[in-house]
Amino acid sequence: MKLALVGIGKIATDQHVPAIHSSGFWDLSATVSRHGSVDGVEGYTRIEDMLAARPDISVVSLCLPPVPRFAAASAALRAGRHVMLEKPPGASLSEVHELQAIARDQGVTLFATWHSREAHAVAAARRWLAGSRIARGQITWREDVRKWHPGQDWIFEAGGMGVFDPGINALSILTRILPQPVHLTGAELDFPANRDAPIAARLSMTQGISADFDFRQEGPQTWDMEFQTDRGHLALRMGGNLLEIDGQPAGGADSIMGEYPALYARMAELVRDGASDVDLSPMVLVADAFTLGRRLTVETFDF
Ligand code: NAP
């Protein structure tokens, strides 16, 4: 099936292109990017030009930052194409609701992806937690923004979500594995004095769950979550890839390379079945953190 990739930057190059090439199902037929390209693939700089010139391309996968995403997604959906969205699926909840309505009207697939949900140990953690009562939980998601988002000023602009760009990955896992729904009860957001999005955040949620997100960690990242339950202690480490039960290794694999092939396989299924998959629960927690959060000003940040 022919596919166009839009926004050839870090994640398109690191993950999407290898996943598409290795699939045996997808044919990367065009790219849309002002500066980026993929060797041997026809490139456009404007999505409208690609949509007009290539009616044979039925699927569009968007790897843009969240703010420019809506315009591209709505153009592709209105042109009758199936659309796959990088996380977070938009800059606001209301724009994603609108995309869902357009996709329904057009009878096409909309897939809001959450790559971290495809990490090796997430399904096993969900199975283990089913039927458990959570006493408390702690999420620690700390990474070096200069390593993972080098020079990406959009991430600190309004709508870029700041530290919630990685933090929403943790929340996408949390909302997948918990046996009961969770909601936000409070937050503190640290905004650098020269930026419009937080560099760190601390969240309190129901079921005794708290989260600590920080972009200022140097050295290796920490992408961990731990839960004390009535049946014992569960930890997910390495971004959902390694599982521990009561301190003992219980499955998974220390690699993130399986996540994007799984997303593209799921997109193929959704298109085949004429279905959509848009779960906004991780983004609701982020929106609620901006609504409920106390804003603190911290030292300026430059890349
Ligand atoms: P990126 O490299 O900064 O951006 C991707 C491309 O989008 C850029 O190269 C740029 O290409 C295009 N673009 C169009 N309008 C833009 C605008 N207004 N501002 C900036 N770029 C614009 O970002 P990325 O790291 O690939 O992230 C893109 C999305 O993937 C984000 O939603 C992010 O959360 C998600 N993601 C990122 C990672 C990661 O490790 N970085 C991991 C998983 C998911 P042209 O200039 O050529 O048009």
CSV table of C-alpha atoms and ligand atoms in Angstrom, one decimal:
chain,number,residue,atom,x,y,z
A,1,MET,CA,0.0,0.0,0.0
A,2,LYS,CA,1.4,3.4,-1.0
A,3,LEU,CA,2.1,5.8,1.8
A,4,ALA,CA,3.4,9.4,2.1
A,5,LEU,CA,5.5,10.5,5.0
A,6,VAL,CA,5.1,14.2,6.1
A,7,GLY,CA,7.8,16.1,8.2
A,8,ILE,CA,11.1,14.4,7.5
A,9,GLY,CA,12.9,15.2,10.8
A,10,LYS,CA,14.3,13.2,13.7
A,11,ILE,CA,11.6,10.7,14.3
A,12,ALA,CA,10.8,10.1,10.6
A,13,THR,CA,14.4,9.3,9.9
A,14,ASP,CA,15.2,7.4,13.1
A,15,GLN,CA,12.0,5.2,13.2
A,16,HIS,CA,9.4,5.7,10.5
A,17,VAL,CA,11.6,5.2,7.4
A,18,PRO,CA,13.2,1.9,8.8
A,19,ALA,CA,9.8,0.6,10.0
A,20,ILE,CA,8.2,1.3,6.6
A,21,HIS,CA,11.1,-0.2,4.6
A,22,SER,CA,11.2,-3.4,6.7
A,23,SER,CA,7.4,-4.0,6.6
A,24,GLY,CA,7.1,-5.7,3.2
A,25,PHE,CA,3.6,-4.2,3.1
A,26,TRP,CA,4.1,-0.4,2.9
A,27,ASP,CA,5.6,1.4,-0.1
A,28,LEU,CA,7.1,4.8,0.8
A,29,SER,CA,5.9,6.6,-2.4
A,30,ALA,CA,6.4,10.3,-1.4
A,31,THR,CA,7.6,12.6,1.3
A,32,VAL,CA,6.5,16.1,2.2
A,33,SER,CA,9.0,18.3,3.9
A,34,ARG,CA,10.5,21.8,3.4
A,35,HIS,CA,14.1,20.7,4.1
A,36,GLY,CA,14.1,16.9,4.6
A,37,SER,CA,14.0,14.1,2.1
A,38,VAL,CA,14.5,10.3,1.8
A,39,ASP,CA,16.9,9.0,-0.8
A,40,GLY,CA,15.1,7.6,-3.9
A,41,VAL,CA,11.7,8.8,-2.8
A,42,GLU,CA,9.8,11.6,-4.6
A,43,GLY,CA,9.7,14.7,-2.5
A,44,TYR,CA,7.2,17.6,-2.2
A,45,THR,CA,7.5,20.7,0.0
A,46,ARG,CA,3.7,21.3,0.3
A,47,ILE,CA,1.1,18.6,1.3
A,48,GLU,CA,-1.5,20.1,-1.1
A,49,ASP,CA,0.8,19.6,-4.0
A,50,MET,CA,1.5,15.9,-3.0
A,51,LEU,CA,-2.3,15.3,-2.5
A,52,ALA,CA,-3.1,16.7,-5.9
A,53,ALA,CA,-0.3,15.0,-7.8
A,54,ARG,CA,-0.5,11.6,-6.2
A,55,PRO,CA,-4.2,10.3,-5.9
A,56,ASP,CA,-2.7,6.8,-5.9
A,57,ILE,CA,-1.3,7.4,-2.4
A,58,SER,CA,-4.0,6.3,0.0
A,59,VAL,CA,-2.2,6.7,3.4
A,60,VAL,CA,-0.5,9.7,4.9
A,61,SER,CA,1.7,9.4,8.0
A,62,LEU,CA,2.4,12.7,9.8
A,63,CYS,CA,5.6,13.2,11.7
A,64,LEU,CA,5.3,16.9,12.2
A,65,PRO,CA,5.4,18.7,15.6
A,66,PRO,CA,1.9,19.0,17.1
A,67,VAL,CA,1.1,22.7,16.1
A,68,PRO,CA,1.4,22.3,12.3
A,69,ARG,CA,-0.2,18.8,12.5
A,70,PHE,CA,-3.9,19.8,12.2
A,71,ALA,CA,-3.6,21.7,8.9
A,72,ALA,CA,-1.8,18.8,7.3
A,73,ALA,CA,-4.1,16.1,8.8
A,74,SER,CA,-7.3,17.9,7.8
A,75,ALA,CA,-6.0,18.4,4.3
A,76,ALA,CA,-5.2,14.7,3.9
A,77,LEU,CA,-8.5,13.5,5.4
A,78,ARG,CA,-10.5,15.9,3.2
A,79,ALA,CA,-8.6,14.5,0.2
A,80,GLY,CA,-10.0,11.1,1.2
A,81,ARG,CA,-6.7,9.7,2.6
A,82,HIS,CA,-6.3,7.5,5.6
A,83,VAL,CA,-4.1,9.3,8.2
A,84,MET,CA,-1.7,8.2,10.9
A,85,LEU,CA,-0.7,10.8,13.5
A,86,GLU,CA,2.5,10.9,15.6
A,87,LYS,CA,2.0,11.5,19.3
A,88,PRO,CA,0.7,13.7,20.7
A,89,PRO,CA,-2.2,13.6,18.1
A,90,GLY,CA,-2.6,17.4,18.1
A,91,ALA,CA,-1.9,20.6,19.8
A,92,SER,CA,-5.3,20.7,21.4
A,93,LEU,CA,-8.1,18.2,22.2
A,94,SER,CA,-10.7,20.1,20.2
A,95,GLU,CA,-8.7,19.9,17.0
A,96,VAL,CA,-8.4,16.2,17.3
A,97,HIS,CA,-12.2,15.9,17.9
A,98,GLU,CA,-12.6,17.8,14.7
A,99,LEU,CA,-10.2,15.4,12.9
A,100,GLN,CA,-12.3,12.5,14.1
A,101,ALA,CA,-15.4,14.1,12.7
A,102,ILE,CA,-13.8,14.7,9.3
A,103,ALA,CA,-12.5,11.1,9.2
A,104,ARG,CA,-16.0,9.8,9.9
A,105,ASP,CA,-17.6,12.0,7.3
A,106,GLN,CA,-15.0,10.9,4.7
A,107,GLY,CA,-15.2,7.2,5.6
A,108,VAL,CA,-11.4,7.0,6.1
A,109,THR,CA,-9.2,5.7,8.9
A,110,LEU,CA,-7.7,8.0,11.6
A,111,PHE,CA,-5.0,6.4,13.8
A,112,ALA,CA,-3.6,8.4,16.7
A,113,THR,CA,-0.5,6.4,17.5
A,114,TRP,CA,1.1,6.0,21.0
A,115,HIS,CA,4.4,4.4,20.2
A,116,SER,CA,5.3,3.7,23.9
A,117,ARG,CA,2.2,1.5,24.2
A,118,GLU,CA,4.0,-0.9,21.8
A,119,ALA,CA,7.0,-1.3,24.1
A,120,HIS,CA,7.9,-4.9,24.8
A,121,ALA,CA,6.5,-5.2,28.4
A,122,VAL,CA,3.4,-3.1,28.2
A,123,ALA,CA,0.9,-5.8,27.3
A,124,ALA,CA,2.4,-8.1,30.0
A,125,ALA,CA,2.1,-5.3,32.6
A,126,ARG,CA,-1.5,-4.7,31.6
A,127,ARG,CA,-2.3,-8.4,32.0
A,128,TRP,CA,-0.5,-8.6,35.4
A,129,LEU,CA,-2.3,-5.5,36.7
A,130,ALA,CA,-5.8,-6.7,35.6
A,131,GLY,CA,-7.9,-7.2,38.7
A,132,SER,CA,-5.3,-5.7,41.1
A,133,ARG,CA,-5.9,-2.8,43.4
A,134,ILE,CA,-3.3,-0.1,43.1
A,135,ALA,CA,-2.1,1.3,46.5
A,136,ARG,CA,0.4,3.8,45.0
A,137,GLY,CA,2.4,4.4,41.9
A,138,GLN,CA,5.4,6.5,40.9
A,139,ILE,CA,6.4,7.5,37.4
A,140,THR,CA,9.9,8.9,36.8
A,141,TRP,CA,10.4,10.2,33.2
A,142,ARG,CA,13.6,12.2,33.1
A,143,GLU,CA,15.7,12.8,30.0
A,144,ASP,CA,18.2,15.2,28.5
A,145,VAL,CA,16.3,17.5,26.1
A,146,ARG,CA,19.6,18.4,24.4
A,147,LYS,CA,20.1,14.7,23.5
A,148,TRP,CA,16.5,13.7,22.5
A,149,HIS,CA,15.3,17.0,21.0
A,150,PRO,CA,18.5,18.8,19.9
A,151,GLY,CA,17.8,22.3,18.8
A,152,GLN,CA,14.0,21.7,18.7
A,153,ASP,CA,12.8,25.1,19.7
A,154,TRP,CA,9.2,24.2,18.8
A,155,ILE,CA,9.0,22.0,21.9
A,156,PHE,CA,9.3,25.1,24.2
A,157,GLU,CA,6.8,27.1,22.2
A,158,ALA,CA,3.1,27.3,23.2
A,159,GLY,CA,1.5,24.1,21.9
A,160,GLY,CA,4.9,22.3,21.9
A,161,MET,CA,4.0,20.8,25.4
A,162,GLY,CA,7.6,21.0,26.7
A,163,VAL,CA,8.4,18.1,29.0
A,164,PHE,CA,5.0,16.6,28.3
A,165,ASP,CA,6.3,15.7,24.9
A,166,PRO,CA,8.1,12.7,26.5
A,167,GLY,CA,5.9,12.7,29.6
A,168,ILE,CA,2.8,11.9,27.5
A,169,ASN,CA,4.6,8.6,26.5
A,170,ALA,CA,4.5,7.6,30.2
A,171,LEU,CA,0.9,8.6,30.4
A,172,SER,CA,0.0,6.6,27.3
A,173,ILE,CA,1.4,3.5,29.0
A,174,LEU,CA,-0.3,4.4,32.3
A,175,THR,CA,-3.7,4.8,30.7
A,176,ARG,CA,-3.2,1.4,28.9
A,177,ILE,CA,-2.1,-0.7,31.8
A,178,LEU,CA,-4.3,0.5,34.7
A,179,PRO,CA,-7.3,-1.6,35.4
A,180,GLN,CA,-9.3,1.4,36.5
A,181,PRO,CA,-9.5,4.9,35.0
A,182,VAL,CA,-7.2,7.6,36.5
A,183,HIS,CA,-7.6,11.4,36.7
A,184,LEU,CA,-5.4,14.3,37.6
A,185,THR,CA,-5.8,16.0,41.0
A,186,GLY,CA,-2.9,18.5,40.9
A,187,ALA,CA,0.3,19.6,39.2
A,188,GLU,CA,3.3,21.9,39.4
A,189,LEU,CA,4.8,23.1,36.1
A,190,ASP,CA,8.3,24.6,35.9
A,191,PHE,CA,8.5,27.1,33.0
A,192,PRO,CA,11.9,28.5,32.1
A,193,ALA,CA,11.7,32.3,32.3
A,194,ASN,CA,12.4,32.6,28.6
A,195,ARG,CA,10.0,29.8,27.3
A,196,ASP,CA,6.3,29.1,26.9
A,197,ALA,CA,6.2,25.4,27.8
A,198,PRO,CA,7.4,23.6,30.9
A,199,ILE,CA,10.8,22.0,31.3
A,200,ALA,CA,9.7,19.9,34.3
A,201,ALA,CA,6.4,18.9,35.9
A,202,ARG,CA,5.2,17.0,38.9
A,203,LEU,CA,1.7,15.5,38.7
A,204,SER,CA,-0.6,14.0,41.3
A,205,MET,CA,-3.3,11.6,40.2
A,206,THR,CA,-5.9,9.3,41.8
A,207,GLN,CA,-5.0,5.8,43.0
A,208,GLY,CA,-2.0,7.4,44.8
A,209,ILE,CA,-0.1,7.8,41.5
A,210,SER,CA,2.4,10.6,41.0
A,211,ALA,CA,4.7,11.5,38.2
A,212,ASP,CA,8.0,13.4,37.9
A,213,PHE,CA,8.9,14.6,34.4
A,214,ASP,CA,12.1,16.5,33.8
A,215,PHE,CA,14.0,17.5,30.7
A,216,ARG,CA,17.1,18.6,32.7
A,217,GLN,CA,18.6,15.1,33.4
A,218,GLU,CA,22.1,14.7,32.1
A,219,GLY,CA,23.5,11.3,31.2
A,220,PRO,CA,21.2,8.3,30.6
A,221,GLN,CA,17.5,8.8,30.7
A,222,THR,CA,15.2,7.3,33.4
A,223,TRP,CA,11.9,6.1,31.9
A,224,ASP,CA,10.5,4.1,34.8
A,225,MET,CA,7.1,3.4,36.6
A,226,GLU,CA,6.4,1.4,39.7
A,227,PHE,CA,3.2,0.3,41.3
A,228,GLN,CA,2.5,-1.2,44.7
A,229,THR,CA,-0.6,-3.3,44.5
A,230,ASP,CA,-2.5,-5.8,46.7
A,231,ARG,CA,-0.8,-8.6,44.7
A,232,GLY,CA,2.8,-7.2,44.9
A,233,HIS,CA,5.1,-4.8,43.3
A,234,LEU,CA,5.3,-4.2,39.5
A,235,ALA,CA,8.0,-2.0,37.8
A,236,LEU,CA,8.2,-1.1,34.1
A,237,ARG,CA,11.6,0.2,33.2
A,238,MET,CA,13.3,1.5,30.0
A,239,GLY,CA,10.2,3.1,28.7
A,240,GLY,CA,7.9,0.1,29.1
A,241,ASN,CA,10.3,-2.4,27.7
A,242,LEU,CA,11.4,-4.3,30.8
A,243,LEU,CA,9.1,-5.8,33.4
A,244,GLU,CA,9.9,-6.6,37.0
A,245,ILE,CA,7.6,-8.3,39.5
A,246,ASP,CA,8.6,-8.0,43.2
A,247,GLY,CA,12.1,-6.9,42.1
A,248,GLN,CA,12.7,-9.9,39.8
A,249,PRO,CA,13.0,-9.6,36.0
A,250,ALA,CA,9.7,-10.8,34.5
A,251,GLY,CA,10.0,-10.2,30.7
A,252,GLY,CA,10.5,-7.7,28.0
A,253,ALA,CA,13.6,-6.7,26.0
A,254,ASP,CA,15.9,-3.7,26.2
A,255,SER,CA,15.2,-2.2,22.8
A,256,ILE,CA,12.8,0.3,21.4
A,257,MET,CA,13.1,-0.8,17.7
A,258,GLY,CA,9.9,-2.9,17.8
A,259,GLU,CA,7.5,0.0,18.5
A,260,TYR,CA,7.2,1.6,15.0
A,261,PRO,CA,6.9,-1.7,13.1
A,262,ALA,CA,4.0,-2.6,15.4
A,263,LEU,CA,2.3,0.8,14.7
A,264,TYR,CA,2.5,0.3,11.0
A,265,ALA,CA,1.2,-3.2,11.3
A,266,ARG,CA,-1.8,-1.8,13.3
A,267,MET,CA,-2.4,0.9,10.7
A,268,ALA,CA,-2.6,-1.8,8.0
A,269,GLU,CA,-5.2,-3.6,10.1
A,270,LEU,CA,-7.2,-0.5,10.7
A,271,VAL,CA,-7.3,0.4,7.0
A,272,ARG,CA,-8.2,-3.2,6.1
A,273,ASP,CA,-11.1,-3.2,8.6
A,274,GLY,CA,-12.3,0.3,7.8
A,275,ALA,CA,-11.8,1.3,11.5
A,276,SER,CA,-10.2,4.2,13.4
A,277,ASP,CA,-8.3,4.2,16.7
A,278,VAL,CA,-8.1,7.5,18.6
A,279,ASP,CA,-7.7,7.3,22.4
A,280,LEU,CA,-7.2,10.8,23.8
A,281,SER,CA,-6.9,9.7,27.5
A,282,PRO,CA,-3.1,10.5,27.7
A,283,MET,CA,-3.7,13.9,26.3
A,284,VAL,CA,-6.6,14.6,28.6
A,285,LEU,CA,-4.2,14.2,31.6
A,286,VAL,CA,-1.8,16.6,30.0
A,287,ALA,CA,-4.5,19.2,29.2
A,288,ASP,CA,-5.7,18.8,32.9
A,289,ALA,CA,-2.2,19.4,34.1
A,290,PHE,CA,-2.1,22.7,32.2
A,291,THR,CA,-5.6,23.5,33.6
A,292,LEU,CA,-5.0,22.6,37.3
A,293,GLY,CA,-1.2,23.1,37.5
A,294,ARG,CA,0.5,25.8,39.5
A,295,ARG,CA,3.0,27.6,37.3
A,296,LEU,CA,6.5,28.2,38.7
A,297,THR,CA,9.2,30.2,36.9
A,298,VAL,CA,12.7,28.6,36.8
A,299,GLU,CA,16.0,29.6,35.2
A,300,THR,CA,16.2,30.3,31.5
A,301,PHE,CA,16.9,27.5,29.1
A,302,ASP,CA,18.8,27.6,25.8
A,303,PHE,CA,20.0,24.6,23.7
B,1,NAP,P1,11.5,17.5,14.3
B,1,NAP,O1,12.6,16.7,13.8
B,1,NAP,O2,11.9,18.8,15.0
B,1,NAP,O3,10.4,17.8,13.3
B,1,NAP,C1,9.9,17.0,12.2
B,1,NAP,C2,9.8,17.8,11.0
B,1,NAP,O4,8.6,18.6,10.9
B,1,NAP,C3,10.9,18.9,10.8
B,1,NAP,O5,12.1,18.3,10.3
B,1,NAP,C4,10.3,19.9,9.8
B,1,NAP,O6,10.6,19.5,8.5
B,1,NAP,C5,8.8,19.7,10.0
B,1,NAP,N1,8.0,20.9,10.4
B,1,NAP,C6,7.0,21.4,9.7
B,1,NAP,N2,6.5,22.4,10.4
B,1,NAP,C7,7.3,22.6,11.4
B,1,NAP,C8,7.3,23.6,12.4
B,1,NAP,N3,6.4,24.6,12.5
B,1,NAP,N4,8.3,23.5,13.4
B,1,NAP,C9,9.2,22.6,13.3
B,1,NAP,N5,9.2,21.6,12.3
B,1,NAP,C10,8.3,21.6,11.4
B,1,NAP,O7,10.7,16.7,15.4
B,1,NAP,P2,10.7,15.1,15.7
B,1,NAP,O8,11.6,14.9,16.9
B,1,NAP,O9,10.8,14.3,14.5
B,1,NAP,O10,9.2,15.1,16.3
B,1,NAP,C11,8.0,15.1,15.5
B,1,NAP,C12,6.9,14.5,16.3
B,1,NAP,O11,7.3,13.1,16.6
B,1,NAP,C13,6.6,15.1,17.6
B,1,NAP,O12,5.2,15.1,17.8
B,1,NAP,C14,7.2,14.2,18.6
B,1,NAP,O13,6.5,14.2,19.9
B,1,NAP,C15,7.2,12.9,18.0
B,1,NAP,N6,8.2,12.0,18.4
B,1,NAP,C16,9.5,12.4,18.5
B,1,NAP,C17,10.5,11.5,19.1
B,1,NAP,C18,11.9,11.9,19.2
B,1,NAP,O14,12.7,11.1,19.8
B,1,NAP,N7,12.4,13.0,18.7
B,1,NAP,C19,10.1,10.2,19.4
B,1,NAP,C20,8.8,9.8,19.2
B,1,NAP,C21,7.9,10.7,18.8
B,1,NAP,P3,10.8,20.6,7.3
B,1,NAP,O15,11.5,21.8,7.9
B,1,NAP,O16,11.6,19.8,6.3
B,1,NAP,O17,9.4,20.8,6.8
